[in-house]
C-alpha positions as CSV (number, residue, x, y, z in Angstrom):
1,X,106.5,87.7,81.8
2,X,107.5,90.6,79.6
3,X,110.9,91.2,78.2
4,X,112.6,94.5,78.8
5,X,116.3,95.6,78.6
6,X,118.5,97.9,80.7
7,X,116.5,97.8,83.9
8,X,117.6,97.9,87.5
9,X,115.4,96.7,90.4
10,X,112.7,99.2,91.1
11,X,113.4,101.7,88.3
12,X,110.8,103.1,85.9
13,X,111.2,101.6,82.5
14,X,109.9,102.7,79.1
15,X,107.3,100.0,78.2
16,X,105.1,99.5,75.1
17,X,102.7,102.4,75.6
18,X,104.4,104.5,78.2
19,X,106.3,104.1,81.5
20,X,105.4,101.5,84.1
21,X,106.9,100.4,87.4
22,X,108.2,96.9,87.2
23,X,109.8,94.3,89.4
24,X,112.9,92.6,87.8
25,X,114.7,89.3,87.9
26,X,118.1,89.2,86.4
27,X,119.6,86.3,84.5
28,X,122.6,86.1,82.1
29,X,121.9,84.4,78.8
30,X,125.6,84.0,78.0
31,X,128.6,83.8,80.3
32,X,130.8,85.4,77.6
33,X,128.6,88.3,76.8
34,X,127.7,90.9,79.4
35,X,125.6,92.7,76.7
36,X,123.1,89.9,76.5
37,X,121.8,90.3,80.0
38,X,118.1,89.6,79.9
39,X,115.7,91.1,82.3
40,X,112.4,89.5,82.8
41,X,110.0,92.1,84.0
42,X,106.6,91.5,85.5
43,X,104.2,94.4,85.2
44,X,102.6,95.5,88.4
45,X,98.9,94.7,88.8
46,X,97.9,98.3,88.7
47,X,96.7,99.3,85.3
48,X,97.1,102.9,84.1
49,X,93.9,104.9,84.8
50,X,93.4,105.7,81.1
51,X,93.6,102.0,80.3
52,X,90.9,101.2,82.9
53,X,88.7,103.8,81.4
54,X,89.2,102.3,78.0
55,X,88.3,98.8,79.2
56,X,85.2,100.1,80.9
57,X,84.2,101.9,77.7
58,X,84.7,98.7,75.7
59,X,82.5,96.7,78.2
60,X,79.8,99.4,77.9
61,X,80.0,99.3,74.1
62,X,79.5,95.6,74.1
63,X,76.4,95.9,76.2
64,X,75.1,98.7,73.9
65,X,75.8,96.5,70.7
66,X,74.1,93.4,72.2
67,X,71.0,95.5,73.0
68,X,71.0,96.6,69.3
69,X,71.1,93.0,68.1
70,X,74.7,92.6,67.3
71,X,76.4,89.2,67.7
72,X,79.9,89.7,69.2
73,X,82.5,87.5,67.5
74,X,85.8,88.7,69.1
75,X,87.0,91.3,71.5
76,X,90.5,92.8,71.2
77,X,91.4,90.5,68.3
78,X,95.1,90.9,67.4
79,X,97.1,90.4,64.2
80,X,100.7,91.0,65.1
81,X,100.8,94.5,66.6
82,X,97.5,95.5,65.2
83,X,94.2,95.2,67.1
84,X,90.5,95.3,66.4
85,X,88.5,96.4,69.5
86,X,85.3,94.6,68.6
87,X,84.4,92.4,65.7
88,X,80.7,91.7,65.4
89,X,78.0,90.5,63.0
90,X,74.8,92.4,62.2
91,X,72.3,91.9,59.4
92,X,74.7,89.7,57.4
93,X,77.6,92.1,57.6
94,X,80.9,91.8,59.5
95,X,81.2,94.9,61.6
96,X,84.6,96.1,62.8
97,X,84.1,98.6,65.7
98,X,86.7,100.9,67.1
99,X,85.8,102.1,70.6
100,X,87.1,105.5,71.9
101,X,86.4,106.6,75.4
102,X,87.1,109.9,77.1
103,X,86.0,111.4,80.5
104,X,85.2,114.7,78.8
105,X,85.4,116.6,75.6
106,X,88.2,118.9,76.7
107,X,90.5,117.6,74.0
108,X,87.8,117.1,71.4
109,X,85.4,114.3,70.5
110,X,86.8,110.8,71.0
111,X,86.3,109.8,67.4
112,X,88.5,112.7,66.3
113,X,91.6,110.8,67.6
114,X,91.2,108.2,64.8
115,X,93.6,109.4,62.1
116,X,94.6,108.0,58.7
117,X,97.4,105.9,60.2
118,X,94.9,104.3,62.7
119,X,92.4,103.7,59.9
120,X,95.1,101.9,57.8
121,X,96.0,99.7,60.8
122,X,92.4,98.8,61.4
123,X,91.8,98.0,57.7
124,X,95.0,95.8,57.6
125,X,93.9,94.0,60.7
126,X,90.4,93.5,59.4
127,X,91.8,92.1,56.2
128,X,93.9,89.6,58.2
129,X,90.7,88.7,60.2
130,X,88.7,88.1,57.0
131,X,91.4,85.9,55.5
132,X,92.0,83.9,58.7
133,X,88.3,83.1,59.2
134,X,87.5,82.9,55.4
135,X,84.6,85.3,55.8
136,X,82.6,86.0,52.7
137,X,80.4,89.0,53.8
138,X,80.6,92.7,53.4
139,X,82.7,94.5,56.0
140,X,81.6,97.7,57.7
141,X,83.8,100.0,59.8
142,X,82.0,101.7,62.8
143,X,83.2,103.9,65.7
144,X,81.6,103.9,69.1
145,X,82.4,107.2,70.9
146,X,81.9,107.2,74.7
147,X,82.2,110.2,76.9
148,X,81.5,110.8,80.6
149,X,81.7,108.7,83.7
150,X,80.6,105.2,84.4
151,X,77.3,106.3,86.0
152,X,76.3,108.5,83.0
153,X,77.9,107.4,79.8
154,X,77.1,109.3,76.5
155,X,77.3,106.7,73.7
156,X,77.4,107.6,70.0
157,X,77.5,104.9,67.4
158,X,78.8,106.1,64.1
159,X,78.0,103.5,61.4
160,X,80.1,103.4,58.2
161,X,82.5,105.8,60.0
162,X,85.2,105.3,57.3
163,X,85.8,103.3,54.2
164,X,89.0,101.4,53.4
165,X,91.5,103.8,51.7
166,X,92.9,102.9,48.3
167,X,96.7,102.7,48.6
């Protein structure tokens, strides 16, 4: 169950990455405090269309990488609110891969959406990953850009897409 506040049954509620329709159960956490009403919300089974496209793109990227000889270590690895899409090993390197999927190039190339803030988040998460698993290997940051539809994906693998910034 997910925690949300200020919901009434059947309303649309702001939720982590946008708005989703949820079903609510009400329970008071304190008899003396009406302000502490907790609402436990259960997300509906229907995933947003853009999320489904992203998941399909990640699956396609995994198949692509495995065909290229990469060994997948983790998918969607999280450190707090930061996430690494794919962590893999290839030729004695740890490779952190950000996957970007779009149906078309109407709003630019998928890799163009990775800005400095996103790069910093990826680098911080990669640092946490290296520390957690005590990895002593060079780290490379790649981007896999996927455009098109499921039947005809166009995959571009950009190796060494960026280097960790110096803060």
